Coordinates of C-alpha atoms and ligand atoms in Angstrom, one line a residue:
M1 CA 82.5 118.6 80.8
K2 CA 82.1 121.6 79.5
D3 CA 84.8 123.3 81.7
L4 CA 88.2 122.1 82.7
N5 CA 89.4 124.8 84.9
N6 CA 89.9 124.0 88.1
K7 CA 89.1 120.3 88.0
V8 CA 91.8 117.4 88.1
A9 CA 93.2 115.5 85.1
V10 CA 95.6 112.5 85.8
V11 CA 97.9 111.8 82.6
T12 CA 99.9 108.8 82.5
G13 CA 103.3 108.5 80.1
A14 CA 103.2 112.7 80.8
G15 CA 107.1 112.7 80.2
S16 CA 106.7 112.8 77.0
G17 CA 104.9 113.6 74.0
I18 CA 101.8 113.7 73.6
G19 CA 101.3 113.3 77.2
R20 CA 103.6 116.1 78.0
A21 CA 101.7 118.4 75.2
L22 CA 97.8 117.4 76.8
A23 CA 99.5 118.3 80.6
L24 CA 100.6 121.5 78.7
A25 CA 97.4 122.4 77.2
L26 CA 94.8 121.2 80.5
A27 CA 97.2 123.5 82.7
K28 CA 96.5 126.1 80.2
R29 CA 92.6 125.2 80.7
G30 CA 92.4 125.7 84.1
C31 CA 93.6 122.0 85.4
R32 CA 94.9 120.6 88.7
L33 CA 97.4 118.0 87.4
A34 CA 98.7 114.7 88.7
V35 CA 101.3 113.4 86.0
S36 CA 103.2 110.2 86.0
D37 CA 105.7 108.0 83.8
V38 CA 108.3 105.5 84.5
N39 CA 111.5 108.2 82.7
E40 CA 111.7 110.9 85.8
S41 CA 114.0 112.5 84.1
G42 CA 111.3 113.6 81.0
L43 CA 108.7 113.7 83.8
A44 CA 111.1 116.1 85.8
E45 CA 111.0 118.3 82.5
T46 CA 107.2 118.7 82.6
V47 CA 106.7 119.5 85.4
D48 CA 109.3 122.4 85.1
A49 CA 107.4 123.4 81.8
L50 CA 103.9 123.2 84.3
K51 CA 105.0 126.6 86.1
G52 CA 102.1 128.2 88.0
T53 CA 100.6 125.2 87.6
E54 CA 98.9 123.2 90.7
V55 CA 101.1 120.0 89.9
K56 CA 102.2 116.6 91.7
S57 CA 104.5 114.6 89.9
Y58 CA 104.4 110.4 90.4
H59 CA 106.7 107.5 89.3
L60 CA 104.2 105.4 87.8
D61 CA 104.5 101.7 86.0
V62 CA 101.5 101.2 84.0
S63 CA 102.4 97.7 83.2
D64 CA 101.7 97.3 87.1
R65 CA 98.9 96.5 87.7
D66 CA 98.9 97.1 91.7
A67 CA 101.1 100.3 91.3
I68 CA 97.5 102.0 89.3
Y69 CA 95.7 100.9 91.6
A70 CA 97.9 102.8 94.2
H71 CA 98.4 105.6 92.2
A72 CA 94.7 106.0 91.7
A73 CA 94.3 106.1 95.2
A74 CA 97.2 107.8 96.4
V75 CA 95.8 110.9 93.7
A76 CA 92.7 110.7 95.2
K77 CA 93.5 111.1 98.6
D78 CA 96.5 114.0 97.2
F79 CA 93.9 116.3 95.5
G80 CA 90.5 115.2 97.3
Q81 CA 88.6 115.1 93.6
V82 CA 89.6 113.3 89.8
N83 CA 87.8 114.2 86.9
L84 CA 89.9 113.1 83.8
V85 CA 91.9 110.6 83.3
V86 CA 94.4 110.1 80.3
N87 CA 95.4 107.1 79.5
N88 CA 98.1 107.8 77.4
A89 CA 101.3 105.8 78.5
G90 CA 102.4 103.7 75.6
V91 CA 105.2 102.0 73.6
A92 CA 105.5 100.7 70.4
L93 CA 106.7 97.1 68.4
S94 CA 108.1 97.1 64.6
A95 CA 108.1 92.8 64.3
S96 CA 106.1 90.3 61.9
V97 CA 104.0 87.7 63.7
R98 CA 106.4 85.3 62.7
E99 CA 109.5 86.6 64.2
M100 CA 107.9 88.5 67.0
T101 CA 109.3 87.2 70.6
D102 CA 107.0 86.2 73.4
E103 CA 108.4 88.8 75.8
D104 CA 108.1 91.7 73.3
F105 CA 104.4 90.5 72.3
K106 CA 103.9 90.9 75.9
W107 CA 105.7 94.4 76.6
V108 CA 103.5 96.1 74.2
M109 CA 100.7 94.4 75.6
D110 CA 101.0 94.9 79.5
I111 CA 101.8 98.6 78.3
D112 CA 99.3 99.3 75.6
F113 CA 96.2 97.5 76.8
W114 CA 96.5 96.7 80.2
G115 CA 97.8 99.7 81.4
V116 CA 94.7 101.5 79.7
A117 CA 92.3 98.7 81.1
H118 CA 93.6 98.5 84.7
G119 CA 94.2 103.2 84.5
T120 CA 90.5 102.8 83.7
R121 CA 88.8 100.4 86.2
A122 CA 91.5 101.9 89.1
F123 CA 90.4 105.0 88.6
L124 CA 86.3 104.4 87.3
P125 CA 84.9 104.8 91.4
H126 CA 87.2 108.0 91.5
L127 CA 85.6 109.8 88.7
I128 CA 82.1 108.7 89.1
A129 CA 82.8 109.8 93.0
S130 CA 83.4 113.3 91.7
G131 CA 79.8 113.7 89.9
E132 CA 82.0 114.5 86.5
G133 CA 84.3 112.8 85.1
H134 CA 86.1 111.9 81.4
V135 CA 88.0 109.0 80.6
V136 CA 90.6 109.0 77.9
N137 CA 92.1 106.5 76.8
I138 CA 94.8 106.6 73.4
S139 CA 94.4 104.5 70.9
S140 CA 95.4 104.5 67.6
V141 CA 94.7 104.3 64.0
F142 CA 96.4 101.0 64.1
G143 CA 93.2 100.6 66.4
L144 CA 90.7 101.3 63.4
I145 CA 93.1 99.2 60.7
G146 CA 95.6 96.2 61.0
V147 CA 99.4 96.8 59.6
P148 CA 102.1 94.3 58.9
K149 CA 104.2 94.2 61.8
Q150 CA 102.5 96.0 64.0
S151 CA 100.3 93.0 64.9
A152 CA 101.1 93.3 68.6
Y153 CA 100.6 97.3 67.9
N154 CA 97.8 96.4 66.4
A155 CA 96.1 94.2 69.3
A156 CA 96.7 96.2 71.8
K157 CA 95.2 99.4 70.1
F158 CA 92.1 97.7 68.4
A159 CA 91.8 96.2 72.3
V160 CA 91.9 100.1 73.8
R161 CA 89.1 100.2 71.6
G162 CA 86.5 97.7 71.9
F163 CA 87.1 98.2 76.1
T164 CA 86.8 101.8 75.9
E165 CA 83.4 102.3 73.4
A166 CA 81.8 99.4 75.6
L167 CA 82.6 101.4 78.3
R168 CA 80.9 104.4 76.6
Q169 CA 77.6 102.6 76.4
E170 CA 77.9 101.4 79.9
M171 CA 78.4 104.8 81.8
K172 CA 75.4 106.1 79.8
L173 CA 72.9 103.0 80.2
E174 CA 74.0 103.1 83.8
N175 CA 73.5 107.2 83.7
Q176 CA 76.9 107.6 85.5
P177 CA 78.5 110.9 85.4
V178 CA 81.6 109.9 83.1
A179 CA 82.3 110.6 79.7
V180 CA 84.1 108.0 77.7
S181 CA 86.3 109.1 74.9
C182 CA 88.9 106.9 72.2
V183 CA 91.6 109.1 70.9
H184 CA 93.2 107.6 67.4
P185 CA 96.1 109.7 66.2
G186 CA 98.1 109.4 62.9
G187 CA 101.2 109.8 63.1
I188 CA 102.6 112.2 65.7
R189 CA 106.1 113.6 65.4
T190 CA 107.0 112.3 68.9
N191 CA 109.8 110.0 70.6
I192 CA 107.7 107.1 70.0
A193 CA 109.9 105.1 67.1
N194 CA 112.9 106.0 68.8
A195 CA 111.6 104.3 72.0
A196 CA 110.3 101.5 70.0
R197 CA 111.2 97.8 70.0
M198 CA 112.0 96.1 66.8
G199 CA 112.1 92.9 65.1
K200 CA 115.6 91.6 64.9
S201 CA 115.7 91.7 61.0
E202 CA 114.4 95.2 60.9
N203 CA 116.2 98.1 59.6
A204 CA 115.7 100.2 63.1
A205 CA 117.6 103.3 61.0
A206 CA 115.0 103.3 58.0
Q207 CA 111.9 102.6 60.0
R208 CA 112.7 105.4 62.6
K209 CA 113.0 107.2 59.3
G210 CA 110.0 106.1 57.3
F211 CA 107.7 107.4 60.7
D212 CA 109.7 110.6 60.8
K213 CA 108.8 111.5 57.2
L214 CA 104.9 110.5 57.6
A215 CA 104.3 112.1 61.0
M216 CA 102.3 115.1 60.2
T217 CA 101.8 116.7 63.3
T218 CA 103.1 118.1 66.4
P219 CA 102.2 117.1 70.0
E220 CA 100.9 120.1 70.2
K221 CA 98.2 120.2 67.7
A222 CA 97.6 116.8 68.9
A223 CA 96.9 118.0 72.5
E224 CA 94.9 120.6 71.4
I225 CA 92.7 118.4 69.0
I226 CA 92.8 115.9 72.2
V227 CA 91.3 119.2 74.7
K228 CA 88.7 120.3 72.4
G229 CA 87.2 116.3 71.3
I230 CA 86.9 116.1 75.3
L231 CA 85.1 119.9 75.7
R232 CA 82.6 118.4 73.0
D233 CA 82.2 114.9 74.3
E234 CA 82.8 112.6 71.4
S235 CA 83.6 108.9 71.4
R236 CA 85.9 109.2 68.6
I237 CA 89.0 111.8 69.1
L238 CA 90.6 111.2 65.1
V239 CA 94.0 113.2 65.2
G240 CA 95.8 115.0 62.8
P241 CA 94.4 114.7 58.6
D242 CA 95.9 111.1 58.0
A243 CA 94.0 109.5 61.0
W244 CA 90.5 111.5 59.2
G245 CA 91.6 109.9 55.6
I246 CA 92.5 106.2 57.4
E247 CA 89.2 106.3 59.2
A248 CA 86.9 107.2 56.3
I249 CA 88.8 104.4 54.1
N250 CA 88.4 101.9 56.6
R251 CA 84.1 103.3 57.2
L252 CA 83.9 103.6 53.0
L253 CA 86.0 99.9 52.1
G254 CA 85.3 97.8 55.1
A255 CA 88.2 95.1 55.3
A256 CA 88.7 95.5 51.4
Y257 CA 91.0 98.1 52.9
Q258 CA 93.8 95.3 52.8
P259 CA 95.2 95.8 49.7
L260 CA 95.6 99.2 49.8
V261 CA 97.8 98.8 53.0
E262 CA 99.3 95.8 51.3
R263 CA 100.9 97.9 48.2
F264 CA 102.1 100.4 50.6
S265 CA 103.5 98.2 53.0
R266 CA 105.5 96.6 49.6
K267 CA 107.1 99.6 48.9
N268 CA 107.7 101.0 52.5
L269 CA 107.9 98.0 54.7
Y270 CA 109.3 95.3 52.7
V271 CA 112.6 97.0 51.8
Ligands
NAD1 N1 103.3 109.3 68.5 C1 102.9 108.6 67.3 O1 102.5 108.8 66.3 C2 100.9 107.6 67.7 C3 100.1 107.9 66.9 C4 98.9 106.8 67.6 C5 99.3 106.6 69.1 N2 100.0 106.9 69.8 C6 100.3 106.5 71.0 O2 100.0 108.0 71.6 C7 100.3 107.9 73.1 C8 101.8 108.6 73.2 O3 102.7 108.4 72.8 P1 103.3 109.5 72.4 O4 103.5 109.6 70.7 O5 103.2 110.4 72.5 O6 105.3 108.3 72.8 P2 106.6 109.1 73.5 O7 107.6 107.7 73.5 O8 107.2 110.4 73.2 O9 105.7 109.2 74.9 C9 105.0 108.1 75.7 C10 106.0 108.3 76.8 O10 105.0 106.8 77.8 C11 106.0 106.3 78.6 N3 105.9 105.3 78.9 C12 106.3 104.1 78.3 N4 106.5 102.9 79.2 C13 105.8 103.3 80.3 C14 105.3 102.6 81.4 N5 105.7 101.2 81.4 N6 104.7 103.0 82.3 C15 105.0 104.5 82.1 N7 105.0 105.3 81.1 C16 105.8 104.5 80.0 C17 107.5 106.8 78.2 O11 107.8 106.9 78.7 C18 107.3 108.5 77.4 O12 106.8 109.7 78.2 C19 101.1 105.9 73.3 O13 99.9 105.3 73.3 C20 101.3 105.7 71.6 O14 100.7 104.4 71.5 C21 101.4 108.0 69.2

């Protein structure tokens, strides 16, 4: 997709952070927007900020498979076509494998993995029918490396990456008119850490402070990078200098990256 003008773009989790900034950046390039979230007030603020753009907002819980399929049908009906789907809605959990509850593990997988998988599969027929489609799935740098206390998030984000990379190849092999990108943001200054669940022995305040210190990229900058990546049809969109660094370490060291992360975690996560 070389030009976003007049394209219909779907953004989940658009009531905050990267999703909101992406909706605004896509609107600036001429997209018509279908935005959704579980957070009604956040979503209303996004819609306000989109004044002058053709936009429709939807209440959508991406952990609800049937609701996603109904949403895809509703957007196709409301706009007459769908060109771009950004499966962005996500949550975080900080808890060790030993300590996390099944309920928290499932919560993360249902939103961060199944939300993306169902979002992709529900919209795919509409994207193919449009003749010019693009799936953008938001993984993380934690979809590239494993990190202590992030096993559930790692599992979801690695799964998003595998699923998305396989889909990209399938679309090419089948000559389908759908591009596919997987996005790996580094630390982005959003609400994600505040909304995160924590294991019961975690120091939530210290973790949130640590995140604020490490998150080096604004959501607006992240959105610009993602939009450029879409226009260049990048298979892997790295967002922020930390993402580039982590990807390089992973590529150069292979599994030997792990002692480096251990050293970092001993200082910062096991305090
Ligand atoms: N902020 C970061 O440092 C960072 C880094 C890597 C990846 N990401 C990913 O970026 C995406 C966006 O996160 P963000 O940083 O903008 O966080 P955020 O908390 O600011 O925004 C996430 C949005 O998703 C919504 N959401 C949560 N559960 C939902 C559900 N079940 N259904 C629909 N919407 C739901 C929230 O209400 C919120 O509006 C997530 O997938 C996240 O994992 C973020």
